[in-house]
Coordinates of C-alpha atoms in Angstrom, one line a residue:
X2 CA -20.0 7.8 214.4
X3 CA -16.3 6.5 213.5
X4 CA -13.4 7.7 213.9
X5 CA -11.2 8.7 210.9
X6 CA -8.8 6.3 210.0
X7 CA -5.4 8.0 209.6
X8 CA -3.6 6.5 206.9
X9 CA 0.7 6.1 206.8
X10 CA 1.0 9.9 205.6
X11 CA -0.7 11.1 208.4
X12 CA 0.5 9.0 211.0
X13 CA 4.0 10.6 209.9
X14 CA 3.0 14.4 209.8
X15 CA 1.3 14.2 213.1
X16 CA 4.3 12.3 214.6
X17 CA 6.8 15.0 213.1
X18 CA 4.6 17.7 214.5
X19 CA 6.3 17.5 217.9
X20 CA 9.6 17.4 216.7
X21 CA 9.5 20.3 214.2
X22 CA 8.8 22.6 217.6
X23 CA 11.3 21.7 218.8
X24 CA 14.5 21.5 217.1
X25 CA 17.6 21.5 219.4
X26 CA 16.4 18.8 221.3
X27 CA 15.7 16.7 218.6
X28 CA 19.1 17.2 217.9
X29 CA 20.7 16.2 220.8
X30 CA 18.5 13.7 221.8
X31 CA 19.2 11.9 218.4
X32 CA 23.0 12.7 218.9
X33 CA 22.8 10.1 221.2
X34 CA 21.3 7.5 219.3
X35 CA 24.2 8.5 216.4
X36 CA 26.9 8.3 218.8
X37 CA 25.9 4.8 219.5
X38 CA 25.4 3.3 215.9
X39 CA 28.4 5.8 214.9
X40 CA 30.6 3.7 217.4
X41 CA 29.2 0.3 216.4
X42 CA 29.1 0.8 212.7
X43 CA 32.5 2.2 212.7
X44 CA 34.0 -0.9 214.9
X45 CA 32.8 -3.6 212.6
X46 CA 33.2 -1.5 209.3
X47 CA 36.9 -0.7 210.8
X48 CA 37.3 -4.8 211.8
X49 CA 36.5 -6.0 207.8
X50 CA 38.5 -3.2 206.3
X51 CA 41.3 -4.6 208.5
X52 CA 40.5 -8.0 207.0
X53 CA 40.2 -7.1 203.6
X54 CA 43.6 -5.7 203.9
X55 CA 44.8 -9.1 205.5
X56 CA 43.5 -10.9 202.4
X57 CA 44.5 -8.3 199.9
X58 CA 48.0 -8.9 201.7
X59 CA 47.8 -12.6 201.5
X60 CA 47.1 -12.6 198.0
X61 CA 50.3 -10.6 196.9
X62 CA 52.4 -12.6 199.4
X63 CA 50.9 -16.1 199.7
X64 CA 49.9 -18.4 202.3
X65 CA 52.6 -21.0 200.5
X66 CA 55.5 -19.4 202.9
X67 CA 57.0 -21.7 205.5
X68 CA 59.9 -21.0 208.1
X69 CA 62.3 -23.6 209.7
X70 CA 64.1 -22.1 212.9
X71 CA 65.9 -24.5 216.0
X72 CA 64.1 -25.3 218.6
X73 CA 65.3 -26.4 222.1
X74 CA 67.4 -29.4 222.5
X75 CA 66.3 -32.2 224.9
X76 CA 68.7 -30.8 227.9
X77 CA 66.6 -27.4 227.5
X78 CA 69.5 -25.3 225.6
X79 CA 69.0 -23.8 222.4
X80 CA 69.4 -26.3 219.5
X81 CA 71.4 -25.0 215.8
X82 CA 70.6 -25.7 212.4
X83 CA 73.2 -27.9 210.2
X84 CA 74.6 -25.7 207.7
X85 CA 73.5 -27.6 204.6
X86 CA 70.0 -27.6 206.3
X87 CA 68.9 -25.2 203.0
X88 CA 70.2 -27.5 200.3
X89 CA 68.5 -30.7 201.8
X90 CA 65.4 -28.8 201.9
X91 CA 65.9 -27.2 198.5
X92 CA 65.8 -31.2 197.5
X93 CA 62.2 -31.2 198.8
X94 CA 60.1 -31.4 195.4
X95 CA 57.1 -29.0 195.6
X96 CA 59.7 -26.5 197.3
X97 CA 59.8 -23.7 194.6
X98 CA 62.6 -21.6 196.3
X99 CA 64.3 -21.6 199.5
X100 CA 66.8 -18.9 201.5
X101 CA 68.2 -18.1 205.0
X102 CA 69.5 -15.7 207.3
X103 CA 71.8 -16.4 209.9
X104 CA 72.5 -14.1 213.3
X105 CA 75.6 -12.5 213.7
X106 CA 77.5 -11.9 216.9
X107 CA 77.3 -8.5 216.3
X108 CA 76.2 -4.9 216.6
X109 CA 75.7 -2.2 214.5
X110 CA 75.6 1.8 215.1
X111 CA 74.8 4.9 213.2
X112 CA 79.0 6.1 213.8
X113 CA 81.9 4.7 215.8
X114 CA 81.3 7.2 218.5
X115 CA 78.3 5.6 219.6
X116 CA 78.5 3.7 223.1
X117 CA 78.3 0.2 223.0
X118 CA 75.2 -1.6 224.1
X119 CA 73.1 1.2 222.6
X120 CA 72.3 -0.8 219.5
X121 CA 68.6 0.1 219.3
X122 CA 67.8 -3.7 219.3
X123 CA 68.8 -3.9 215.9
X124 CA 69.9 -7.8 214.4
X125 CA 72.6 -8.2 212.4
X126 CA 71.8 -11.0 210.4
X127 CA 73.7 -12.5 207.2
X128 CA 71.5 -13.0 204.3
X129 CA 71.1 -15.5 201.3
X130 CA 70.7 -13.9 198.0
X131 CA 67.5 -15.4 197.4
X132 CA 65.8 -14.0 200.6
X133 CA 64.2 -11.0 198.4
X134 CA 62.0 -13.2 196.1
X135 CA 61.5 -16.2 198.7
X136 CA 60.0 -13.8 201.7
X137 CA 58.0 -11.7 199.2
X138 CA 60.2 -8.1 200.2
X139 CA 60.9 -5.0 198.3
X140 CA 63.6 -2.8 198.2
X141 CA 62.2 0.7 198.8
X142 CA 65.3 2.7 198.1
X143 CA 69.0 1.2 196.9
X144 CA 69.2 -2.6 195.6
X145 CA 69.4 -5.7 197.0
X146 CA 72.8 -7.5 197.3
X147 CA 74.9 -8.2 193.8
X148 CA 77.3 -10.8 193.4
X149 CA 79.7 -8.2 193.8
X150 CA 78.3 -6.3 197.1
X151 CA 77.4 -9.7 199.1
X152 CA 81.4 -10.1 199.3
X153 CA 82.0 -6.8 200.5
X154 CA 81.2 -4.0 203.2
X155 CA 77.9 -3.6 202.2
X156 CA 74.9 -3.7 204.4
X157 CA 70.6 -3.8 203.6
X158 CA 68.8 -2.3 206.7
X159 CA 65.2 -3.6 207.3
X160 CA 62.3 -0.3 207.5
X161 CA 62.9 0.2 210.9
X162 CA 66.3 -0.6 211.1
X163 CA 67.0 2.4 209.0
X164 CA 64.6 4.6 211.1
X165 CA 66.1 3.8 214.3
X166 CA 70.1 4.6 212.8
X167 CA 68.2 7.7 211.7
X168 CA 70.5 6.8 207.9
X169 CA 69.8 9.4 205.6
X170 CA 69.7 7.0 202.1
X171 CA 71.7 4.7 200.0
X172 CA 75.6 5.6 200.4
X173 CA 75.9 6.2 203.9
X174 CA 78.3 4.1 206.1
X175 CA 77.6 2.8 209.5
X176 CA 79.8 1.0 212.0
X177 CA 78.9 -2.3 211.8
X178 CA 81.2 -5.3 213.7
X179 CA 84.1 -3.0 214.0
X180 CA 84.3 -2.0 210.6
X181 CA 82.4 0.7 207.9
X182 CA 79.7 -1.0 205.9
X183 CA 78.0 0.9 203.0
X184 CA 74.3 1.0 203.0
X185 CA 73.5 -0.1 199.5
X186 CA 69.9 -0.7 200.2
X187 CA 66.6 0.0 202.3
X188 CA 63.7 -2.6 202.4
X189 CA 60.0 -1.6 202.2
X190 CA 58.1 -3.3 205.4
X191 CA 57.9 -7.4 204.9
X192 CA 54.1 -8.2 206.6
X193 CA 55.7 -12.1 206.6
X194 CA 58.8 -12.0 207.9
X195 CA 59.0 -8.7 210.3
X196 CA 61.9 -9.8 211.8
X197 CA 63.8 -8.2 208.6
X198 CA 62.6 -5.1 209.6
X199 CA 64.5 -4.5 212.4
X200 CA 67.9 -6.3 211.1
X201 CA 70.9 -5.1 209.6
X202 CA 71.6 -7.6 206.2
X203 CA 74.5 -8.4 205.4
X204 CA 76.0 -11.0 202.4
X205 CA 76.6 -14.0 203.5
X206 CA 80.2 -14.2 201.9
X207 CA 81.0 -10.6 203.3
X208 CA 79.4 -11.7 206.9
X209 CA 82.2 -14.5 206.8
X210 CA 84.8 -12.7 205.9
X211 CA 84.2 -9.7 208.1
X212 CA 82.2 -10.6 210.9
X213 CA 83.4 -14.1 211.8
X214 CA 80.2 -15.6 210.9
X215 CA 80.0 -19.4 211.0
X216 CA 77.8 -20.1 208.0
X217 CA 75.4 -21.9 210.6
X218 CA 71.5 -20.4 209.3
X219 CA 68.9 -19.2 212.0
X220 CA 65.7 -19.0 210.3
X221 CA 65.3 -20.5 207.0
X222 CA 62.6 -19.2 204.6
X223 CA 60.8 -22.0 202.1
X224 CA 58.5 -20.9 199.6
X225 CA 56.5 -24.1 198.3
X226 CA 53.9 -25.0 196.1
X227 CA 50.3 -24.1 197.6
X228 CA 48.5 -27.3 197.2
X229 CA 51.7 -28.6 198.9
X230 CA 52.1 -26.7 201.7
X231 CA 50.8 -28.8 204.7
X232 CA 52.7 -32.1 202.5
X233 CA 56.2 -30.1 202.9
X234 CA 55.2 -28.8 206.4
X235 CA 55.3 -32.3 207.5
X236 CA 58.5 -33.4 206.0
X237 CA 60.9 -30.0 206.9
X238 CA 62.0 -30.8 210.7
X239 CA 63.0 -34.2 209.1
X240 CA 64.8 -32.5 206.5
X241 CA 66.4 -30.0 208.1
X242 CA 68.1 -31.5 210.9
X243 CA 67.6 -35.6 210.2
X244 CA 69.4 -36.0 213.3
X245 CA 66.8 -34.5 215.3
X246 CA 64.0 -33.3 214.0
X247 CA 62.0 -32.6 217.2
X248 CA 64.9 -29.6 217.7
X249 CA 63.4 -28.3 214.4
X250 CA 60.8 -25.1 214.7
X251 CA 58.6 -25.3 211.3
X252 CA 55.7 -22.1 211.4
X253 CA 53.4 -20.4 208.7
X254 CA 54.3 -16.8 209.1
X255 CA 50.4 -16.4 207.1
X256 CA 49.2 -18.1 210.7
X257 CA 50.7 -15.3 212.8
X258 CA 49.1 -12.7 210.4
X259 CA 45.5 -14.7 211.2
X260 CA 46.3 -15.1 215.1
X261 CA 46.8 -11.0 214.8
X262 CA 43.4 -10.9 213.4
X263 CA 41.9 -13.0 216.0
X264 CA 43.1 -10.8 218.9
X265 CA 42.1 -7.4 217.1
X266 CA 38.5 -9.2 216.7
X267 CA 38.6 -10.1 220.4
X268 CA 38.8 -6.2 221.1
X269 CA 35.8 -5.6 218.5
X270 CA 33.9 -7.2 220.8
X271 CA 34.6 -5.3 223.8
X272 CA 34.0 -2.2 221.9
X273 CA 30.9 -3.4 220.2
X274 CA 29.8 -3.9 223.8
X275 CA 30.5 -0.3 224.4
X276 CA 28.6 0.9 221.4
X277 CA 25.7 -0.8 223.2
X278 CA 25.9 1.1 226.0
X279 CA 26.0 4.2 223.9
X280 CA 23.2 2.8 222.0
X281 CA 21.2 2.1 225.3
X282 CA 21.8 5.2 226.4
X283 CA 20.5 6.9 223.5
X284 CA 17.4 5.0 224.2
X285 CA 16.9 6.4 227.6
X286 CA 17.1 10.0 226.1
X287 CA 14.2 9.5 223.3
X288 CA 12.3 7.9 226.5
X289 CA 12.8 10.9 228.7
X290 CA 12.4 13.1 225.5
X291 CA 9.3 11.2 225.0
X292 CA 7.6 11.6 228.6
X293 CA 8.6 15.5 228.8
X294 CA 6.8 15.4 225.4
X295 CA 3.6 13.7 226.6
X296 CA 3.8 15.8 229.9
X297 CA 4.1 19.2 228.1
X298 CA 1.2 18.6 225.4
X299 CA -1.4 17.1 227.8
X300 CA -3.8 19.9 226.3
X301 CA -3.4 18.9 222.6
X302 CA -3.6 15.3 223.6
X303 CA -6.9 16.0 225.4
X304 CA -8.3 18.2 222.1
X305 CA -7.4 15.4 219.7
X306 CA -9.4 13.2 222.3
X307 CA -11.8 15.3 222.5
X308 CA -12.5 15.3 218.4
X309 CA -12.4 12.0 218.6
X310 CA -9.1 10.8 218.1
X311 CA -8.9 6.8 219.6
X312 CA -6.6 6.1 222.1
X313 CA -5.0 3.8 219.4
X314 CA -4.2 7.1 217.2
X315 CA -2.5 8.9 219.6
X316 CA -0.6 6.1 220.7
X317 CA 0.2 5.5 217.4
X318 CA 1.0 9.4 216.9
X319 CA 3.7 9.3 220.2
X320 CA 5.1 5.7 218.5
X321 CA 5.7 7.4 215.5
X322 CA 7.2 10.4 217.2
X323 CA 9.8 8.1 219.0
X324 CA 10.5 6.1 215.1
X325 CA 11.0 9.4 213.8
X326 CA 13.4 10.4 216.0
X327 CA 15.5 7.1 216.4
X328 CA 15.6 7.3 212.7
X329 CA 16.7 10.2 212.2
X330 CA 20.3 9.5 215.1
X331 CA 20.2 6.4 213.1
X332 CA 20.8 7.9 209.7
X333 CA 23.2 10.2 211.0
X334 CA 24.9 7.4 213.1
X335 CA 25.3 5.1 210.2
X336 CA 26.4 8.1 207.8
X337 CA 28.9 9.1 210.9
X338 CA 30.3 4.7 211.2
X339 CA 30.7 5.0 207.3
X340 CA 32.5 8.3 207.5
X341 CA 35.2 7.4 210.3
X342 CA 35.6 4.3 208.4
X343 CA 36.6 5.3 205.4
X344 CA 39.1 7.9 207.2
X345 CA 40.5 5.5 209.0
X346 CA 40.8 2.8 206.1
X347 CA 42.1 5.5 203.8
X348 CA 44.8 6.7 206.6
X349 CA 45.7 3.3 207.2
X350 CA 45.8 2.8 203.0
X351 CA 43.4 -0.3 203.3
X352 CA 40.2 -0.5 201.4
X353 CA 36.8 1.1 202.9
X354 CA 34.7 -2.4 203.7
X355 CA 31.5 -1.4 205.6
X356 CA 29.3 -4.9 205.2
X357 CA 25.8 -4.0 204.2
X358 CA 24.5 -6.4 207.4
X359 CA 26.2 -4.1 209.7
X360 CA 24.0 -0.8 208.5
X361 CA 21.0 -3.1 208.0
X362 CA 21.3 -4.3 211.7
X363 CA 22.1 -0.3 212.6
X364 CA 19.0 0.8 211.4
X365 CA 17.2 -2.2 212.5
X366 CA 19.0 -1.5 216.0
X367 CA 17.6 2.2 215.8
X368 CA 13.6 0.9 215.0
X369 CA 13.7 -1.6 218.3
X370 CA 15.3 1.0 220.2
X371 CA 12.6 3.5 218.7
X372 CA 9.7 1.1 219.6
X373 CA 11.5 0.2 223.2
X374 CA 11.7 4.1 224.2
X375 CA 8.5 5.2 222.7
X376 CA 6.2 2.4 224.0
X377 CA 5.5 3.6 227.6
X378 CA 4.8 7.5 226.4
X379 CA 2.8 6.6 224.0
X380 CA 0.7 4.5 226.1
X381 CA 0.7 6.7 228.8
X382 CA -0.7 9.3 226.7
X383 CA -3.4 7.2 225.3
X384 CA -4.5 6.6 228.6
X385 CA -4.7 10.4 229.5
X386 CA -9.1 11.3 229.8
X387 CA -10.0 14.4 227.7
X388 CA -11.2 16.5 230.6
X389 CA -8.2 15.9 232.4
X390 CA -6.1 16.8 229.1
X391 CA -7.8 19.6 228.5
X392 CA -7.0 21.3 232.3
X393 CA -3.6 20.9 232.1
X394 CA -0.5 20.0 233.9

């Protein structure tokens, strides 16, 4: 006589059998397989949201933004830029718009009481009009410099510049150089050119007139044409200081912003690695799950042996056990990656990116891990004779 073929239906109903009796340790046994995908799934989904925000970032800003800074001289000291170093490059034909700041031997405080030297690492730095519209910034409270505040005591602070003075909002004076500036203006956070955030602006006629400032620029900011970029790239040290160009710095802020990206993908990997573990670890509790399971229901093992149930059928009900409960810490692991995600993104106020791949390869993950921790169990009780079964542990 045959045996009765069980068909997929069955297969699954006699492989839930063992977990519906026993409930809590399905749970925490699949908690472990969650944990695992949960920490994977949330790492990569956490890593493109990050990304997405870089290139939703880049898009508003550009990638067209160039800066010229000095360099070193050939004796080792610190080289300066010419002072009409932003008209020549202003002459440059795919440049679309060019500014500058330029440092100023100075310090700023939140009052004149304030001991000197606790200047909270804050630049004072005198700024071009143009600098708003070339670097891409915003002015989150106040206005930028007018012609008539860039000749007077008046004074943007970068996001953290105002955070650090502790300034209340627009109107409020600080001691800046030895004399009261006015803050007329706060900027929103500049992703490609940081170093505004923790500066003090100043006009560039007021910064000579108040501050001593020798009209020499620092950093100068060139927006170019896109298709142009690497072309003007090539041609700024030239342009900026024709005497020496090698004492000429020319970077891509954009570049920085990618570098960043490399290094936080650098970490993903480490804790990828460490979702692994979880992962494998998960694996070893289905497998222990799986022998106490085989070792505690040697008698209905034995009976369904005994009625004629092929060894292949009851390996194939212990497989399916094992699938059934990898699935189920894998559902709950991927809906646990998506969930922390999305938090995250939405705290961070990037948009939620969870690539379908990742969640295919989580479940995919879950099955070999299923199959891996499952596969000695089920064999072992295949190989389990009836009569022995049947007398028990």
């Amino acid at each position: 006589m045959r045996p009765g073929r069980l068909t997929p239906a069955d297969v699954a109903r006699v492989g839930s059998a063992g977990l519906r009796t026993h409930p809590l340790r399905v749970v925490l046994t699949a908690l472990g397989i969650a944990i695992g995908i949960a920490a994977m799934l949330a790492v990569v989904g956490i890593s493109t949201s990050s990304r997405a925000e870089l290139d939703r970032t880049l898009d508003q800003l550009g990638t067209n933004l160039l800066t010229v800074a000095p360099g070193k001289t050939r004796s080792g000291e610190k080289a300066v830029l010419l002072e009409q170093s932003v008209r020549m490059i202003a002459r440059i034909g795919p440049v679309e718009s060019v500014s500058a700041t330029g440092a100023v031997d100075r310090a700023v405080y939140r009052t004149d009481l304030v001991l000197a030297g606790q200047t909270g690492s804050i630049a004072v730095l005198a700024a071009q009009p143009e600098l708003l519209g070339t670097v891409g910034a915003t002015v989150s409270s106040g206005s930028w410099f007018t012609a008539a505040t860039a000749d007077y005591p008046a004074v943007v602070l970068g996001a953290t510049a105002a955070r650090r003075l502790d300034v209340p909002g627009v109107g409020f004076r600080v001691w800046l150089g030895g004399e009261w500036f006015t803050v007329v203006g706060v900027l929103a956070p500049v992703p490609l050119a940081e170093e505004l955030d923790s500066a003090a602006l100043v006009g560039w006629p007021a910064a000579r007139s108040y501050l001593e400032f020798d009209g020499r620029p620092t950093r100068v900011y060139v927006r170019t044409t896109e298709s142009q970029v690497a072309a003007v790239r090539a041609v700024l040290g030239r342009t900026a200081n024709p005497p020496a160009p090698e004492e000429v710095v020319v970077s891509r802020p954009s570049d920085a912003l990618a570098a960043r990206q490399a290094t936080d993908t650098a970490l993903n990997g480490l804790l990828l690695g460490l979702g692994a573990v979880a992962l494998l670890v998960g694996g070893v509790g289905i497998a222990n799950t799986m022998v106490i399971s085989v070792l505690q229901r040697r008698a209905e093992v034995g009976l369904r042996r005994a009625l004629g149930a092929t060894r292949g059928q009851i390996r194939m009900q212990f497989l399916a056990e094992a699938l059934l409960l990898s699935a189920l810490g894998g559902t709950g692991g991927t809906l646990l990656g998506v969930a922390i995600t999305g938090l995250y993104a939405y705290s961070q106020q990037w948009p939620t990116v969870v690539p379908a791949w990742a969640m295919a390869g989580g479940m995919g993950a879950t099955v070999l891990v299923g199959t891996a921790a499952g596969l000695y169990p089920a064999i072992r009780a295949s190989r389990l004779p009836p009569t022995t079964a049947l007398a028990g542990p």
